[in-house]
């Protein structure tokens, strides 16, 4: 098992984010996965260190509820290499899209969303790809899909924590303010991206087939830009 010198973000049972290790196993090369800091018995992780470990993996036939079916224990540390991790940049005040600083080689085409969100006369939300059909305003999520090709030579790099879309800046056609929302594990909730007063305008003022264009600028844990996604909200 390889352990990255960078940490990642995982999500608890209730969707709450927490910091964790990023690990890659020999049976799933090229894919970094989150693992809690204390998940390898006998191993203590130090930030800034890259590890190559030999571990014993036990697969439980009947794991406890809300727990992983896989348990790990350290056999030995094969390699421990310290690397310098860039310090977190100071937060910069963001008042417009022009204030967002993009990270490294970005923007990259890593994520995609449904291109249209249609609102019917009952305030229910539908998507053009049928992923959401008749969802209520407070239950709908704007799902992100990772479309990055595994054949991309930078696939491993672009799946490191620095390229994870932890937050989004919302650019609304109905407001001059730019807002920061958390994406959680699969994307932000619809009612966080489009606040209640804007949704009310869509429901009560837009005529059938009229539409508004929204944008999300995806940013990493340091609030540095990764990619801009645009989508349309249309009155059905």
PDB file of C-alpha atoms in Angstrom:
ATOM      1  CA  UNK A   1       0.000   0.000   0.000  1.00  0.00           C
ATOM      2  CA  UNK A   2       1.242   3.480  -0.916  1.00  0.00           C
ATOM      3  CA  UNK A   3       0.336   6.431   1.325  1.00  0.00           C
ATOM      4  CA  UNK A   4       0.428   9.955  -0.128  1.00  0.00           C
ATOM      5  CA  UNK A   5       2.244  12.872   1.490  1.00  0.00           C
ATOM      6  CA  UNK A   6      -0.974  14.856   0.903  1.00  0.00           C
ATOM      7  CA  UNK A   7      -4.120  14.329   2.894  1.00  0.00           C
ATOM      8  CA  UNK A   8      -7.623  14.089   1.492  1.00  0.00           C
ATOM      9  CA  UNK A   9     -11.230  14.635   2.463  1.00  0.00           C
ATOM     10  CA  UNK A  10     -13.629  11.830   3.410  1.00  0.00           C
ATOM     11  CA  UNK A  11     -17.271  12.007   4.484  1.00  0.00           C
ATOM     12  CA  UNK A  12     -18.933  10.495   7.532  1.00  0.00           C
ATOM     13  CA  UNK A  13     -22.262   8.721   7.822  1.00  0.00           C
ATOM     14  CA  UNK A  14     -24.151  12.045   8.011  1.00  0.00           C
ATOM     15  CA  UNK A  15     -22.144  13.603   5.167  1.00  0.00           C
ATOM     16  CA  UNK A  16     -19.797  15.561   7.422  1.00  0.00           C
ATOM     17  CA  UNK A  17     -16.296  16.060   5.923  1.00  0.00           C
ATOM     18  CA  UNK A  18     -13.107  15.101   7.749  1.00  0.00           C
ATOM     19  CA  UNK A  19      -9.411  15.005   6.879  1.00  0.00           C
ATOM     20  CA  UNK A  20      -7.911  11.593   6.096  1.00  0.00           C
ATOM     21  CA  UNK A  21      -5.023   9.741   4.436  1.00  0.00           C
ATOM     22  CA  UNK A  22      -4.919   8.995   0.703  1.00  0.00           C
ATOM     23  CA  UNK A  23      -3.851   5.421  -0.078  1.00  0.00           C
ATOM     24  CA  UNK A  24      -3.286   3.328  -3.190  1.00  0.00           C
ATOM     25  CA  UNK A  25      -3.260  -0.477  -3.112  1.00  0.00           C
ATOM     26  CA  UNK A  26      -1.477  -2.805  -5.530  1.00  0.00           C
ATOM     27  CA  UNK A  27      -4.790  -4.329  -6.669  1.00  0.00           C
ATOM     28  CA  UNK A  28      -6.131  -0.900  -7.657  1.00  0.00           C
ATOM     29  CA  UNK A  29      -3.129   0.971  -9.115  1.00  0.00           C
ATOM     30  CA  UNK A  30      -3.483   4.602 -10.116  1.00  0.00           C
ATOM     31  CA  UNK A  31      -6.462   5.260  -7.821  1.00  0.00           C
ATOM     32  CA  UNK A  32      -6.036   7.185  -4.571  1.00  0.00           C
ATOM     33  CA  UNK A  33      -8.730   6.412  -2.012  1.00  0.00           C
ATOM     34  CA  UNK A  34      -9.494   8.038   1.352  1.00  0.00           C
ATOM     35  CA  UNK A  35      -8.693   6.112   4.530  1.00  0.00           C
ATOM     36  CA  UNK A  36      -9.078   7.325   8.109  1.00  0.00           C
ATOM     37  CA  UNK A  37      -5.861   8.194   9.961  1.00  0.00           C
ATOM     38  CA  UNK A  38      -6.262   5.350  12.474  1.00  0.00           C
ATOM     39  CA  UNK A  39      -7.469   2.728  10.023  1.00  0.00           C
ATOM     40  CA  UNK A  40      -4.136   0.836   9.838  1.00  0.00           C
ATOM     41  CA  UNK A  41      -3.444  -0.849  13.166  1.00  0.00           C
ATOM     42  CA  UNK A  42       0.115  -0.206  14.352  1.00  0.00           C
ATOM     43  CA  UNK A  43       0.751   2.658  11.902  1.00  0.00           C
ATOM     44  CA  UNK A  44       0.956   6.368  12.706  1.00  0.00           C
ATOM     45  CA  UNK A  45       0.738   8.759   9.771  1.00  0.00           C
ATOM     46  CA  UNK A  46       2.794  11.965   9.684  1.00  0.00           C
ATOM     47  CA  UNK A  47       1.887  14.712   7.254  1.00  0.00           C
ATOM     48  CA  UNK A  48       4.503  15.413   4.606  1.00  0.00           C
ATOM     49  CA  UNK A  49       5.702  11.784   4.543  1.00  0.00           C
ATOM     50  CA  UNK A  50       5.230   9.367   1.653  1.00  0.00           C
ATOM     51  CA  UNK A  51       5.045   5.741   2.720  1.00  0.00           C
ATOM     52  CA  UNK A  52       5.197   2.371   1.044  1.00  0.00           C
ATOM     53  CA  UNK A  53       3.788  -0.228   3.432  1.00  0.00           C
ATOM     54  CA  UNK A  54       3.299  -3.940   3.672  1.00  0.00           C
ATOM     55  CA  UNK A  55      -0.044  -4.457   5.378  1.00  0.00           C
ATOM     56  CA  UNK A  56      -2.276  -7.352   6.314  1.00  0.00           C
ATOM     57  CA  UNK A  57      -5.824  -6.938   5.012  1.00  0.00           C
ATOM     58  CA  UNK A  58      -8.727  -8.767   6.626  1.00  0.00           C
ATOM     59  CA  UNK A  59     -12.123  -8.853   4.918  1.00  0.00           C
ATOM     60  CA  UNK A  60     -14.955  -9.276   7.414  1.00  0.00           C
ATOM     61  CA  UNK A  61     -17.898 -11.482   6.476  1.00  0.00           C
ATOM     62  CA  UNK A  62     -20.231  -9.613   8.868  1.00  0.00           C
ATOM     63  CA  UNK A  63     -18.847  -6.104   9.488  1.00  0.00           C
ATOM     64  CA  UNK A  64     -20.427  -3.854  12.128  1.00  0.00           C
ATOM     65  CA  UNK A  65     -23.138  -1.512  10.892  1.00  0.00           C
ATOM     66  CA  UNK A  66     -21.747   1.702   9.326  1.00  0.00           C
ATOM     67  CA  UNK A  67     -18.216   0.236   9.403  1.00  0.00           C
ATOM     68  CA  UNK A  68     -15.886  -0.931   6.656  1.00  0.00           C
ATOM     69  CA  UNK A  69     -15.699  -4.605   5.766  1.00  0.00           C
ATOM     70  CA  UNK A  70     -11.896  -4.279   5.444  1.00  0.00           C
ATOM     71  CA  UNK A  71      -9.454  -4.037   8.320  1.00  0.00           C
ATOM     72  CA  UNK A  72      -5.735  -3.281   7.975  1.00  0.00           C
ATOM     73  CA  UNK A  73      -2.749  -3.906  10.235  1.00  0.00           C
ATOM     74  CA  UNK A  74       0.848  -2.903   9.612  1.00  0.00           C
ATOM     75  CA  UNK A  75       3.375  -5.643   8.821  1.00  0.00           C
ATOM     76  CA  UNK A  76       6.307  -3.323   8.105  1.00  0.00           C
ATOM     77  CA  UNK A  77       7.220   0.068   6.626  1.00  0.00           C
ATOM     78  CA  UNK A  78       9.102  -0.555   3.380  1.00  0.00           C
ATOM     79  CA  UNK A  79       9.795   3.119   2.646  1.00  0.00           C
ATOM     80  CA  UNK A  80       9.325   6.383   4.524  1.00  0.00           C
ATOM     81  CA  UNK A  81      10.235   9.494   2.556  1.00  0.00           C
ATOM     82  CA  UNK A  82       9.719  13.073   3.738  1.00  0.00           C
ATOM     83  CA  UNK A  83       8.715  15.624   1.114  1.00  0.00           C
ATOM     84  CA  UNK A  84       7.975  19.304   1.404  1.00  0.00           C
ATOM     85  CA  UNK A  85       4.266  20.033   1.084  1.00  0.00           C
ATOM     86  CA  UNK A  86       3.364  23.569  -0.065  1.00  0.00           C
ATOM     87  CA  UNK A  87       1.850  25.663   2.680  1.00  0.00           C
ATOM     88  CA  UNK A  88      -1.789  26.553   2.452  1.00  0.00           C
ATOM     89  CA  UNK A  89      -2.081  29.971   0.777  1.00  0.00           C
ATOM     90  CA  UNK A  90      -3.726  32.762   2.703  1.00  0.00           C
ATOM     91  CA  UNK A  91      -7.415  33.207   1.952  1.00  0.00           C
ATOM     92  CA  UNK A  92      -8.001  35.991  -0.548  1.00  0.00           C
ATOM     93  CA  UNK A  93     -11.209  38.001  -0.579  1.00  0.00           C
ATOM     94  CA  UNK A  94     -13.298  36.905  -3.560  1.00  0.00           C
ATOM     95  CA  UNK A  95     -15.924  39.374  -4.740  1.00  0.00           C
ATOM     96  CA  UNK A  96     -16.131  38.364  -8.405  1.00  0.00           C
ATOM     97  CA  UNK A  97     -15.082  35.597 -10.761  1.00  0.00           C
ATOM     98  CA  UNK A  98     -11.992  37.620 -11.670  1.00  0.00           C
ATOM     99  CA  UNK A  99     -10.717  37.312  -8.081  1.00  0.00           C
ATOM    100  CA  UNK A 100     -10.511  33.501  -8.274  1.00  0.00           C
ATOM    101  CA  UNK A 101      -6.979  32.190  -8.730  1.00  0.00           C
ATOM    102  CA  UNK A 102      -6.676  28.959 -10.702  1.00  0.00           C
ATOM    103  CA  UNK A 103      -4.454  26.141  -9.510  1.00  0.00           C
ATOM    104  CA  UNK A 104      -1.469  24.880 -11.520  1.00  0.00           C
ATOM    105  CA  UNK A 105      -2.520  23.409 -14.914  1.00  0.00           C
ATOM    106  CA  UNK A 106      -6.227  24.127 -14.439  1.00  0.00           C
ATOM    107  CA  UNK A 107      -8.874  24.574 -15.562  1.00  0.00           C
ATOM    108  CA  UNK A 108      -9.161  20.901 -16.552  1.00  0.00           C
ATOM    109  CA  UNK A 109     -12.166  18.986 -17.844  1.00  0.00           C
ATOM    110  CA  UNK A 110     -12.504  16.634 -14.886  1.00  0.00           C
ATOM    111  CA  UNK A 111     -16.139  17.099 -13.821  1.00  0.00           C
ATOM    112  CA  UNK A 112     -19.493  17.370 -15.604  1.00  0.00           C
ATOM    113  CA  UNK A 113     -23.065  18.124 -14.507  1.00  0.00           C
ATOM    114  CA  UNK A 114     -26.485  17.919 -16.125  1.00  0.00           C
ATOM    115  CA  UNK A 115     -26.810  20.763 -18.618  1.00  0.00           C
ATOM    116  CA  UNK A 116     -30.457  21.596 -17.768  1.00  0.00           C
ATOM    117  CA  UNK A 117     -32.515  21.662 -14.571  1.00  0.00           C
ATOM    118  CA  UNK A 118     -36.210  22.061 -15.365  1.00  0.00           C
ATOM    119  CA  UNK A 119     -38.702  23.337 -12.795  1.00  0.00           C
ATOM    120  CA  UNK A 120     -42.335  22.296 -13.252  1.00  0.00           C
ATOM    121  CA  UNK A 121     -45.480  24.122 -12.110  1.00  0.00           C
ATOM    122  CA  UNK A 122     -45.364  22.320  -8.744  1.00  0.00           C
ATOM    123  CA  UNK A 123     -41.795  23.424  -8.020  1.00  0.00           C
ATOM    124  CA  UNK A 124     -40.386  19.965  -8.710  1.00  0.00           C
ATOM    125  CA  UNK A 125     -36.989  19.671 -10.383  1.00  0.00           C
ATOM    126  CA  UNK A 126     -36.113  17.464 -13.363  1.00  0.00           C
ATOM    127  CA  UNK A 127     -32.831  17.018 -15.267  1.00  0.00           C
ATOM    128  CA  UNK A 128     -32.270  16.461 -18.950  1.00  0.00           C
ATOM    129  CA  UNK A 129     -30.385  13.203 -18.292  1.00  0.00           C
ATOM    130  CA  UNK A 130     -33.202  11.816 -16.074  1.00  0.00           C
ATOM    131  CA  UNK A 131     -30.832  11.583 -13.093  1.00  0.00           C
ATOM    132  CA  UNK A 132     -33.247  13.780 -11.172  1.00  0.00           C
ATOM    133  CA  UNK A 133     -36.946  13.401 -11.881  1.00  0.00           C
ATOM    134  CA  UNK A 134     -39.526  15.241  -9.795  1.00  0.00           C
ATOM    135  CA  UNK A 135     -37.243  16.037  -6.838  1.00  0.00           C
ATOM    136  CA  UNK A 136     -38.276  18.679  -4.344  1.00  0.00           C
ATOM    137  CA  UNK A 137     -36.257  21.894  -4.055  1.00  0.00           C
ATOM    138  CA  UNK A 138     -34.729  21.012  -0.675  1.00  0.00           C
ATOM    139  CA  UNK A 139     -33.871  17.402  -1.612  1.00  0.00           C
ATOM    140  CA  UNK A 140     -32.301  17.879  -5.048  1.00  0.00           C
ATOM    141  CA  UNK A 141     -28.525  17.732  -5.471  1.00  0.00           C
ATOM    142  CA  UNK A 142     -26.383  19.012  -8.333  1.00  0.00           C
ATOM    143  CA  UNK A 143     -24.406  15.841  -8.982  1.00  0.00           C
ATOM    144  CA  UNK A 144     -20.827  16.024 -10.209  1.00  0.00           C
ATOM    145  CA  UNK A 145     -19.571  13.253 -12.485  1.00  0.00           C
ATOM    146  CA  UNK A 146     -15.842  12.610 -12.780  1.00  0.00           C
ATOM    147  CA  UNK A 147     -15.277  12.285 -16.547  1.00  0.00           C
ATOM    148  CA  UNK A 148     -11.481  12.338 -16.529  1.00  0.00           C
ATOM    149  CA  UNK A 149     -10.143   9.618 -18.828  1.00  0.00           C
ATOM    150  CA  UNK A 150      -7.969   7.073 -17.033  1.00  0.00           C
ATOM    151  CA  UNK A 151      -5.729   7.080 -20.094  1.00  0.00           C
ATOM    152  CA  UNK A 152      -4.847  10.726 -19.429  1.00  0.00           C
ATOM    153  CA  UNK A 153      -1.115  10.872 -18.561  1.00  0.00           C
ATOM    154  CA  UNK A 154      -1.958  13.165 -15.648  1.00  0.00           C
ATOM    155  CA  UNK A 155      -4.772  10.958 -14.281  1.00  0.00           C
ATOM    156  CA  UNK A 156      -3.036  10.213 -10.969  1.00  0.00           C
ATOM    157  CA  UNK A 157      -2.006  13.822 -10.494  1.00  0.00           C
ATOM    158  CA  UNK A 158      -5.473  15.197 -11.210  1.00  0.00           C
ATOM    159  CA  UNK A 159      -6.988  12.823  -8.631  1.00  0.00           C
ATOM    160  CA  UNK A 160      -4.787  14.072  -5.802  1.00  0.00           C
ATOM    161  CA  UNK A 161      -6.289  16.197  -3.046  1.00  0.00           C
ATOM    162  CA  UNK A 162      -5.181  19.459  -4.704  1.00  0.00           C
ATOM    163  CA  UNK A 163      -7.520  18.705  -7.619  1.00  0.00           C
ATOM    164  CA  UNK A 164     -10.554  17.624  -5.570  1.00  0.00           C
ATOM    165  CA  UNK A 165     -13.539  19.963  -5.933  1.00  0.00           C
ATOM    166  CA  UNK A 166     -14.253  20.596  -2.252  1.00  0.00           C
ATOM    167  CA  UNK A 167     -16.083  23.923  -2.769  1.00  0.00           C
ATOM    168  CA  UNK A 168     -17.832  25.868  -5.528  1.00  0.00           C
ATOM    169  CA  UNK A 169     -18.228  29.582  -6.118  1.00  0.00           C
ATOM    170  CA  UNK A 170     -21.761  30.231  -7.398  1.00  0.00           C
ATOM    171  CA  UNK A 171     -22.224  32.786 -10.180  1.00  0.00           C
ATOM    172  CA  UNK A 172     -25.891  33.706 -10.457  1.00  0.00           C
ATOM    173  CA  UNK A 173     -27.654  35.698 -13.221  1.00  0.00           C
ATOM    174  CA  UNK A 174     -29.895  37.212 -10.516  1.00  0.00           C
ATOM    175  CA  UNK A 175     -27.182  38.493  -8.183  1.00  0.00           C
ATOM    176  CA  UNK A 176     -23.905  40.408  -8.337  1.00  0.00           C
ATOM    177  CA  UNK A 177     -22.615  38.562  -5.280  1.00  0.00           C
ATOM    178  CA  UNK A 178     -20.422  35.486  -5.596  1.00  0.00           C
ATOM    179  CA  UNK A 179     -21.109  32.814  -2.962  1.00  0.00           C
ATOM    180  CA  UNK A 180     -19.038  29.895  -1.683  1.00  0.00           C
ATOM    181  CA  UNK A 181     -20.798  26.551  -1.107  1.00  0.00           C
ATOM    182  CA  UNK A 182     -19.488  23.142  -0.004  1.00  0.00           C
ATOM    183  CA  UNK A 183     -19.798  20.357  -2.543  1.00  0.00           C
ATOM    184  CA  UNK A 184     -19.984  17.454  -0.040  1.00  0.00           C
ATOM    185  CA  UNK A 185     -19.275  13.999  -1.482  1.00  0.00           C
ATOM    186  CA  UNK A 186     -21.224  14.186  -4.771  1.00  0.00           C
ATOM    187  CA  UNK A 187     -21.889  17.878  -5.338  1.00  0.00           C
ATOM    188  CA  UNK A 188     -23.720  20.779  -3.647  1.00  0.00           C
ATOM    189  CA  UNK A 189     -27.393  20.794  -2.745  1.00  0.00           C
ATOM    190  CA  UNK A 190     -29.659  22.656  -5.173  1.00  0.00           C
ATOM    191  CA  UNK A 191     -31.044  24.965  -2.465  1.00  0.00           C
ATOM    192  CA  UNK A 192     -27.508  26.057  -1.513  1.00  0.00           C
ATOM    193  CA  UNK A 193     -26.621  26.946  -5.100  1.00  0.00           C
ATOM    194  CA  UNK A 194     -29.952  28.652  -5.836  1.00  0.00           C
ATOM    195  CA  UNK A 195     -31.273  30.401  -2.706  1.00  0.00           C
ATOM    196  CA  UNK A 196     -34.955  30.487  -1.871  1.00  0.00           C
ATOM    197  CA  UNK A 197     -35.643  33.984  -3.214  1.00  0.00           C
ATOM    198  CA  UNK A 198     -34.125  33.093  -6.601  1.00  0.00           C
ATOM    199  CA  UNK A 199     -36.046  29.817  -6.758  1.00  0.00           C
ATOM    200  CA  UNK A 200     -39.239  31.729  -5.981  1.00  0.00           C
ATOM    201  CA  UNK A 201     -38.488  34.053  -8.913  1.00  0.00           C
ATOM    202  CA  UNK A 202     -37.987  31.032 -11.196  1.00  0.00           C
ATOM    203  CA  UNK A 203     -41.275  29.465 -10.090  1.00  0.00           C
ATOM    204  CA  UNK A 204     -43.436  32.588 -10.094  1.00  0.00           C
ATOM    205  CA  UNK A 205     -41.931  34.926 -12.714  1.00  0.00           C
ATOM    206  CA  UNK A 206     -40.370  32.858 -15.481  1.00  0.00           C
ATOM    207  CA  UNK A 207     -42.673  31.858 -18.312  1.00  0.00           C
ATOM    208  CA  UNK A 208     -42.614  28.324 -19.782  1.00  0.00           C
ATOM    209  CA  UNK A 209     -39.384  27.673 -21.722  1.00  0.00           C
ATOM    210  CA  UNK A 210     -37.689  30.768 -20.272  1.00  0.00           C
ATOM    211  CA  UNK A 211     -34.331  29.986 -18.745  1.00  0.00           C
ATOM    212  CA  UNK A 212     -31.476  31.316 -16.607  1.00  0.00           C
ATOM    213  CA  UNK A 213     -27.809  30.369 -16.891  1.00  0.00           C
ATOM    214  CA  UNK A 214     -25.861  29.615 -13.717  1.00  0.00           C
ATOM    215  CA  UNK A 215     -22.170  28.777 -13.309  1.00  0.00           C
ATOM    216  CA  UNK A 216     -20.140  26.978 -10.677  1.00  0.00           C
ATOM    217  CA  UNK A 217     -16.414  27.591 -10.406  1.00  0.00           C
ATOM    218  CA  UNK A 218     -15.095  24.453  -8.707  1.00  0.00           C
ATOM    219  CA  UNK A 219     -12.274  25.106  -6.254  1.00  0.00           C
ATOM    220  CA  UNK A 220     -10.021  22.906  -4.143  1.00  0.00           C
ATOM    221  CA  UNK A 221      -9.506  22.834  -0.390  1.00  0.00           C
ATOM    222  CA  UNK A 222      -7.392  26.016  -0.680  1.00  0.00           C
ATOM    223  CA  UNK A 223     -10.208  27.718  -2.651  1.00  0.00           C
ATOM    224  CA  UNK A 224      -8.104  27.773  -5.824  1.00  0.00           C
ATOM    225  CA  UNK A 225     -10.006  27.345  -9.089  1.00  0.00           C
ATOM    226  CA  UNK A 226     -10.166  23.997 -10.899  1.00  0.00           C
ATOM    227  CA  UNK A 227     -12.901  24.197 -13.523  1.00  0.00           C
ATOM    228  CA  UNK A 228     -15.965  26.216 -14.508  1.00  0.00           C
ATOM    229  CA  UNK A 229     -19.256  24.379 -15.035  1.00  0.00           C
ATOM    230  CA  UNK A 230     -22.330  26.037 -16.537  1.00  0.00           C
ATOM    231  CA  UNK A 231     -25.917  24.813 -16.428  1.00  0.00           C
ATOM    232  CA  UNK A 232     -29.370  26.140 -17.273  1.00  0.00           C
ATOM    233  CA  UNK A 233     -32.427  26.360 -15.043  1.00  0.00           C
ATOM    234  CA  UNK A 234     -35.568  26.393 -17.171  1.00  0.00           C
ATOM    235  CA  UNK A 235     -39.278  26.789 -16.416  1.00  0.00           C
ATOM    236  CA  UNK A 236     -40.991  23.673 -17.734  1.00  0.00           C
TER     237      UNK A 236
END
